[in-house]
XYZ file of N, CA and C in Angstrom:
522
model
N -11.426 -18.415 38.941
C -11.291 -17.319 37.995
C -12.081 -16.090 38.457
N -13.215 -16.309 39.127
C -13.995 -15.170 39.624
C -13.227 -14.398 40.684
N -12.486 -15.119 41.519
C -11.696 -14.450 42.552
C -10.582 -13.631 41.896
N -9.943 -14.176 40.871
C -8.888 -13.447 40.152
C -9.448 -12.157 39.551
N -10.639 -12.218 39.003
C -11.269 -11.024 38.425
C -11.596 -10.004 39.517
N -12.052 -10.471 40.673
C -12.345 -9.555 41.781
C -11.060 -8.881 42.279
N -9.971 -9.641 42.361
C -8.681 -9.061 42.765
C -8.255 -8.008 41.744
N -8.421 -8.311 40.461
C -8.059 -7.360 39.401
C -8.809 -6.045 39.589
N -10.120 -6.131 39.797
C -10.929 -4.920 39.976
C -10.503 -4.146 41.222
N -10.220 -4.856 42.296
C -9.809 -4.236 43.558
C -8.495 -3.473 43.386
N -7.506 -4.132 42.790
C -6.182 -3.519 42.603
C -6.274 -2.309 41.674
N -7.042 -2.422 40.601
C -7.193 -1.292 39.676
C -7.913 -0.127 40.361
N -8.939 -0.427 41.152
C -9.668 0.632 41.858
C -8.720 1.434 42.754
N -7.826 0.730 43.459
C -6.877 1.393 44.360
C -5.564 1.754 43.663
N -5.559 1.673 42.337
C -4.414 2.052 41.495
C -3.114 1.371 41.910
N -3.220 0.135 42.361
C -2.041 -0.642 42.716
C -1.448 -0.318 44.067
N -2.040 0.612 44.800
C -1.499 1.016 46.097
C -1.918 0.078 47.222
N -2.900 -0.782 46.958
C -3.451 -1.617 48.017
C -3.882 -2.961 47.446
N -3.525 -4.032 48.154
C -3.999 -5.373 47.818
C -5.061 -5.770 48.838
N -5.990 -6.646 48.464
C -6.938 -7.132 49.466
C -6.186 -7.933 50.529
N -6.700 -7.921 51.769
C -6.055 -8.655 52.857
C -6.877 -9.843 53.329
N -8.104 -9.941 52.852
C -8.953 -11.082 53.195
C -10.035 -11.198 52.128
N -10.698 -12.334 52.108
C -11.800 -12.509 51.163
C -12.918 -11.519 51.479
N -13.030 -11.124 52.750
C -14.050 -10.138 53.126
C -13.855 -8.817 52.392
N -12.593 -8.426 52.154
C -12.343 -7.195 51.394
C -12.984 -7.273 50.011
N -12.928 -8.450 49.395
C -13.515 -8.627 48.062
C -15.034 -8.751 48.139
N -15.526 -9.404 49.184
C -16.974 -9.569 49.345
C -17.673 -8.245 49.651
N -16.992 -7.342 50.347
C -17.577 -6.025 50.656
C -17.790 -5.204 49.395
N -16.973 -5.441 48.389
C -17.088 -4.685 47.150
C -16.307 -3.389 47.205
N -16.572 -2.525 46.246
C -15.847 -1.263 46.113
C -16.812 -0.094 46.194
N -16.377 1.014 46.800
C -17.260 2.187 46.888
C -17.641 2.704 45.505
N -18.909 2.995 45.350
C -19.399 3.584 44.103
C -20.542 4.520 44.487
N -20.208 5.795 44.618
C -21.207 6.752 45.082
C -21.568 6.456 46.524
N -22.845 6.360 46.809
C -23.291 6.084 48.177
C -23.492 4.590 48.432
N -23.146 3.762 47.458
C -23.333 2.314 47.586
C -22.003 1.592 47.418
N -22.063 0.290 47.556
C -20.910 -0.569 47.285
C -21.187 -1.343 45.995
N -20.206 -1.396 45.109
C -20.320 -2.197 43.887
C -19.755 -3.579 44.197
N -20.572 -4.595 44.058
C -20.151 -5.964 44.362
C -19.175 -6.449 43.290
N -18.098 -7.092 43.731
C -17.114 -7.610 42.776
C -16.919 -9.117 42.909
N -17.505 -9.720 43.949
C -17.356 -11.166 44.144
C -18.615 -11.744 44.766
N -19.111 -12.815 44.146
C -20.260 -13.529 44.708
C -19.810 -14.324 45.936
N -20.675 -14.456 46.923
C -20.339 -15.188 48.146
C -19.958 -16.635 47.843
N -20.624 -17.253 46.886
C -20.321 -18.656 46.573
C -18.926 -18.820 45.969
N -18.409 -17.790 45.301
C -17.064 -17.866 44.715
C -15.978 -17.672 45.772
N -16.350 -17.146 46.935
C -15.386 -16.923 48.008
C -15.086 -18.202 48.778
N -15.713 -19.293 48.382
C -15.526 -20.581 49.059
C -14.726 -21.515 48.163
N -13.671 -22.102 48.725
C -12.878 -23.104 48.008
C -13.638 -24.429 48.097
N -14.167 -24.915 46.990
C -14.979 -26.130 47.034
C -14.182 -27.396 47.357
N -12.871 -27.329 47.308
C -12.054 -28.520 47.526
C -11.447 -28.617 48.922
N -11.460 -27.539 49.683
C -10.843 -27.588 51.012
C -11.885 -27.941 52.066
N -11.413 -28.528 53.156
C -12.324 -28.958 54.212
C -13.035 -27.784 54.880
N -12.306 -26.690 55.105
C -12.916 -25.543 55.781
C -13.512 -24.519 54.816
N -13.360 -24.750 53.507
C -13.935 -23.856 52.507
C -13.161 -22.574 52.282
N -11.997 -22.445 52.901
C -11.222 -21.210 52.770
C -10.131 -21.359 51.722
N -10.003 -20.327 50.881
C -8.933 -20.275 49.899
C -7.618 -19.977 50.607
N -6.545 -20.502 50.093
C -5.196 -20.156 50.551
C -4.814 -18.858 49.854
N -4.408 -17.849 50.610
C -4.057 -16.543 50.052
C -2.604 -16.559 49.581
N -2.384 -16.106 48.355
C -1.058 -16.129 47.735
C -0.452 -14.731 47.781
N 0.633 -14.611 48.545
C 1.340 -13.326 48.655
C 2.000 -12.976 47.330
N 2.228 -11.693 47.148
C 2.903 -11.208 45.937
C 4.409 -11.208 46.175
N 4.975 -12.405 46.382
C 6.425 -12.499 46.533
C 6.950 -13.692 45.748
N 8.240 -13.713 45.548
C 8.863 -14.728 44.698
C 8.691 -16.129 45.272
N 8.844 -16.289 46.579
C 8.771 -17.636 47.153
C 7.368 -18.237 47.059
N 6.340 -17.408 47.129
C 4.968 -17.911 47.087
C 4.411 -17.982 45.670
N 4.617 -16.941 44.893
C 4.046 -16.853 43.550
C 4.994 -17.370 42.471
N 6.278 -17.388 42.768
C 7.293 -17.787 41.790
C 7.093 -19.153 41.162
N 6.825 -20.201 41.963
C 6.639 -21.527 41.349
C 5.506 -21.560 40.322
N 4.399 -20.865 40.602
C 3.301 -20.823 39.637
C 3.715 -20.056 38.389
N 4.376 -18.915 38.569
C 4.824 -18.117 37.418
C 5.760 -18.939 36.533
N 6.638 -19.715 37.142
C 7.558 -20.557 36.374
C 6.793 -21.609 35.573
N 5.771 -22.200 36.175
C 4.971 -23.205 35.465
C 4.220 -22.578 34.289
N 3.690 -21.377 34.485
C 2.998 -20.678 33.392
C 3.989 -20.372 32.278
N 5.166 -19.906 32.645
C 6.208 -19.586 31.665
C 6.605 -20.833 30.879
N 6.815 -21.942 31.545
C 7.181 -23.184 30.860
C 6.055 -23.664 29.949
N 4.825 -23.563 30.413
C 3.667 -23.976 29.623
C 3.526 -23.114 28.376
N 3.933 -21.861 28.477
C 3.773 -20.890 27.400
C 5.028 -20.763 26.536
N 5.797 -21.807 26.441
C 6.957 -21.807 25.558
C 8.109 -20.935 26.027
N 8.259 -20.779 27.344
C 9.368 -20.006 27.882
C 9.106 -18.520 28.016
N 7.882 -18.086 27.681
C 7.531 -16.666 27.755
C 6.477 -16.480 28.833
N 6.753 -15.588 29.768
C 5.756 -15.266 30.779
C 4.791 -14.252 30.171
N 3.496 -14.572 30.111
C 2.547 -13.637 29.501
C 2.565 -12.273 30.196
N 2.235 -11.255 29.441
C 2.166 -9.904 29.991
C 0.940 -9.779 30.882
N 0.772 -8.620 31.452
C -0.384 -8.352 32.296
C -1.420 -7.554 31.514
N -2.698 -7.692 31.882
C -3.745 -6.968 31.168
C -3.724 -5.467 31.451
N -3.019 -5.062 32.517
C -2.958 -3.657 32.904
C -1.577 -3.401 33.500
N -0.972 -2.280 33.170
C 0.388 -1.964 33.632
C 0.493 -1.871 35.154
N -0.612 -1.666 35.842
C -0.597 -1.606 37.307
C 0.006 -2.888 37.887
N -0.214 -4.023 37.223
C 0.242 -5.310 37.744
C 1.715 -5.588 37.465
N 2.349 -4.760 36.643
C 3.750 -4.990 36.280
C 4.690 -4.922 37.476
N 4.333 -4.189 38.500
C 5.211 -4.081 39.673
C 5.392 -5.427 40.353
N 4.381 -6.287 40.314
C 4.497 -7.603 40.942
C 5.108 -8.626 39.996
N 4.733 -8.599 38.742
C 5.298 -9.581 37.810
C 6.745 -9.252 37.464
N 7.129 -7.976 37.534
C 8.504 -7.585 37.237
C 9.495 -8.209 38.192
N 9.150 -8.251 39.472
C 10.055 -8.865 40.444
C 10.179 -10.366 40.206
N 9.121 -10.979 39.694
C 9.157 -12.415 39.420
C 10.007 -12.732 38.203
N 9.870 -11.931 37.168
C 10.564 -12.178 35.907
C 12.067 -12.299 36.107
N 12.623 -11.471 36.959
C 14.066 -11.489 37.188
C 14.515 -12.616 38.105
N 13.581 -13.304 38.746
C 13.938 -14.324 39.723
C 13.605 -15.742 39.290
N 12.948 -15.898 38.148
C 12.504 -17.225 37.738
C 13.621 -18.025 37.097
N 13.634 -19.305 37.415
C 14.448 -20.219 36.626
C 13.458 -21.056 35.839
N 13.912 -21.729 34.833
C 12.980 -22.470 33.975
C 13.051 -23.967 34.213
N 13.574 -24.363 35.368
C 13.625 -25.786 35.671
C 12.211 -26.332 35.787
N 12.021 -27.484 35.211
C 10.730 -28.142 35.347
C 10.716 -28.911 36.655
N 9.574 -28.938 37.308
C 9.438 -29.763 38.490
C 8.222 -30.645 38.309
N 8.056 -31.576 39.199
C 6.964 -32.526 39.088
C 5.666 -31.897 39.573
N 4.611 -32.091 38.818
C 3.300 -31.640 39.264
C 2.561 -32.745 40.001
N 3.184 -33.923 40.078
C 2.537 -35.039 40.751
C 2.471 -34.829 42.258
N 3.518 -34.244 42.823
C 3.560 -34.031 44.254
C 3.171 -32.594 44.572
N 2.455 -32.435 45.664
C 2.049 -31.096 46.084
C 3.236 -30.367 46.701
N 3.264 -29.057 46.525
C 4.285 -28.233 47.168
C 4.022 -28.195 48.667
N 5.088 -27.977 49.435
C 4.913 -27.679 50.849
C 4.583 -26.198 50.945
N 3.576 -25.857 51.719
C 3.195 -24.457 51.838
C 2.525 -24.203 53.172
N 2.606 -22.954 53.607
C 1.880 -22.518 54.787
C 0.463 -22.187 54.354
N -0.495 -22.550 55.185
C -1.884 -22.238 54.866
C -2.253 -20.933 55.559
N -2.344 -19.875 54.764
C -2.741 -18.559 55.266
C -4.057 -18.221 54.582
N -5.097 -17.992 55.391
C -6.423 -17.756 54.816
C -6.987 -16.370 55.123
N -6.269 -15.565 55.900
C -6.737 -14.202 56.163
C -5.615 -13.344 56.725
N -5.872 -12.037 56.771
C -4.936 -11.053 57.321
C -3.572 -11.064 56.643
N -3.591 -11.121 55.330
C -2.357 -11.065 54.550
C -2.666 -10.444 53.197
N -1.938 -9.412 52.783
C -2.155 -8.884 51.431
C -1.886 -9.984 50.402
N -2.801 -10.132 49.431
C -2.644 -11.222 48.467
C -2.960 -10.776 47.055
N -2.309 -11.454 46.081
C -2.490 -11.168 44.654
C -3.139 -12.360 43.946
N -3.412 -13.422 44.696
C -4.046 -14.600 44.120
C -4.513 -15.542 45.209
N -5.239 -16.574 44.791
C -5.688 -17.611 45.719
C -5.406 -18.980 45.118
N -5.283 -19.968 46.003
C -5.097 -21.354 45.575
C -5.840 -22.247 46.553
N -6.134 -23.443 46.118
C -6.819 -24.393 46.976
C -5.857 -24.953 48.021
N -6.408 -25.334 49.152
C -5.624 -26.038 50.163
C -5.499 -27.517 49.807
N -6.373 -28.003 48.941
C -6.397 -29.415 48.569
C -5.141 -29.789 47.793
N -4.460 -30.835 48.238
C -3.214 -31.263 47.597
C -3.431 -32.411 46.613
N -4.680 -32.699 46.293
C -4.987 -33.810 45.406
C -4.657 -33.547 43.947
N -4.509 -34.640 43.212
C -4.250 -34.559 41.776
C -5.567 -34.231 41.069
N -5.494 -33.335 40.101
C -6.699 -32.911 39.391
C -6.998 -33.832 38.211
N -8.227 -33.778 37.750
C -8.651 -34.556 36.595
C -8.289 -33.821 35.309
N -8.277 -32.494 35.363
C -7.906 -31.672 34.210
C -6.639 -30.880 34.539
N -6.043 -30.299 33.527
C -4.833 -29.496 33.719
C -5.158 -28.013 33.583
N -4.508 -27.201 34.389
C -4.625 -25.745 34.357
C -3.218 -25.232 34.105
N -2.973 -24.639 32.929
C -1.620 -24.260 32.499
C -0.684 -25.469 32.560
N -1.211 -26.640 32.259
C -0.407 -27.853 32.286
C -0.194 -28.411 33.679
N -0.777 -27.801 34.686
C -0.587 -28.210 36.085
C -1.711 -29.161 36.473
N -1.341 -30.296 37.048
C -2.331 -31.314 37.393
C -2.418 -31.566 38.893
N -2.266 -30.523 39.684
C -2.366 -30.639 41.135
C -3.112 -29.406 41.648
N -4.215 -29.627 42.361
C -5.071 -28.516 42.803
C -4.327 -27.437 43.577
N -3.433 -27.827 44.466
C -2.763 -26.836 45.312
C -1.806 -25.945 44.531
N -1.465 -26.332 43.303
C -0.549 -25.541 42.474
C -1.285 -24.614 41.506
N -2.600 -24.699 41.465
C -3.387 -23.801 40.620
C -3.538 -22.473 41.361
N -2.982 -21.414 40.832
C -3.098 -20.094 41.450
C -3.988 -19.230 40.562
N -5.054 -18.732 41.149
C -5.970 -17.856 40.428
C -5.574 -16.417 40.759
N -5.016 -15.732 39.776
C -4.464 -14.396 39.952
C -4.729 -13.556 38.704
N -4.824 -12.240 38.867
C -4.982 -11.399 37.675
C -3.678 -11.222 36.895
N -2.567 -11.681 37.430
C -1.285 -11.570 36.731
C -1.230 -12.526 35.547
N -0.414 -12.209 34.571
C -0.121 -13.072 33.412
C -1.354 -13.347 32.555
N -2.228 -12.383 32.398
C -3.450 -12.588 31.617
C -3.393 -11.919 30.253
N -2.253 -11.325 29.908
C -2.131 -10.643 28.626
C -1.686 -11.600 27.539
N -1.160 -11.048 26.461
C -0.675 -11.852 25.342
C 0.575 -12.591 25.780
N 0.626 -13.883 25.544
C 1.766 -14.660 25.988
C 2.860 -14.775 24.974
N 2.548 -15.195 23.780
C 3.560 -15.474 22.777
C 3.494 -14.402 21.703
N 4.620 -13.808 21.388
C 4.633 -12.716 20.412
C 4.283 -13.177 19.002
N 4.248 -14.485 18.765
C 3.886 -15.006 17.447
C 2.370 -15.066 17.252
N 1.623 -14.718 18.288
C 0.172 -14.770 18.211
C -0.334 -13.741 17.209
N -1.174 -14.175 16.304
C -1.792 -13.274 15.330
C -3.297 -13.426 15.464
N -3.959 -12.326 15.770
C -5.411 -12.366 15.916
C -6.039 -12.633 14.553
N -6.947 -13.622 14.467
C -7.584 -13.912 13.182
C -8.376 -12.711 12.674
N -8.289 -12.474 11.389
C -9.013 -11.367 10.768
C -10.259 -11.911 10.071
N -11.370 -11.185 10.170
C -12.573 -11.639 9.472
C -12.348 -11.643 7.963
N -12.865 -12.658 7.338
C -12.735 -12.797 5.887
C -14.058 -12.402 5.233
N -13.992 -11.684 4.098
C -15.238 -11.307 3.420
C -15.960 -12.553 2.897
N -17.266 -12.478 2.952
C -18.088 -13.584 2.470
C -18.385 -13.356 0.992
N -18.179 -14.386 0.178
C -18.475 -14.300 -1.253
C -19.944 -14.652 -1.457
N -20.673 -13.750 -2.079
C -22.091 -13.997 -2.356
C -22.226 -14.307 -3.836
N -22.821 -15.451 -4.100
C -23.007 -15.868 -5.498
C -24.141 -15.052 -6.118
N -24.015 -14.711 -7.408
C -25.110 -13.984 -8.070
C -26.348 -14.878 -8.135
N -27.535 -14.270 -8.078
C -28.768 -15.071 -8.113
C -28.913 -15.802 -9.454
N -29.468 -17.001 -9.393
C -29.733 -17.779 -10.612
C -30.908 -17.157 -11.359
N -30.848 -17.236 -12.697
C -31.941 -16.685 -13.505
C -32.878 -17.732 -13.949
């Protein structure tokens, strides 16, 4: 989740014109006056489940990001959540028109190329193909968990934010 937040800050800083191409881009931080503003801790740049410690970089294309988007959509009752910022709509828009809602098995890991640097990316995933102990968006396989700033907005239009209720104060006893 920390990497997804760092990607979000990076993309917003560059107004959607540039994606990070390596974890080093996120570790360097963003220019702020004469200094760099840190957006990612070094320990978060390491995939704790992979042998080499490198995250798999997820391209912003249908073949790479599409399966995760479909799983999120299925988990969310057929609705793909919106994005927290309109800058991200350019990437999720291409996915929305290409998704099918077929369910697939989360028991088996997807076949994927392991790319860990020199590629523009909108998310990261573990290289580990093992089954997880917990579910992330209903997904129980580490390699299918994609940490991305996409799909972080309101998911279901039936969501109603709880409103604070006034507290009733009893009159003091005499």
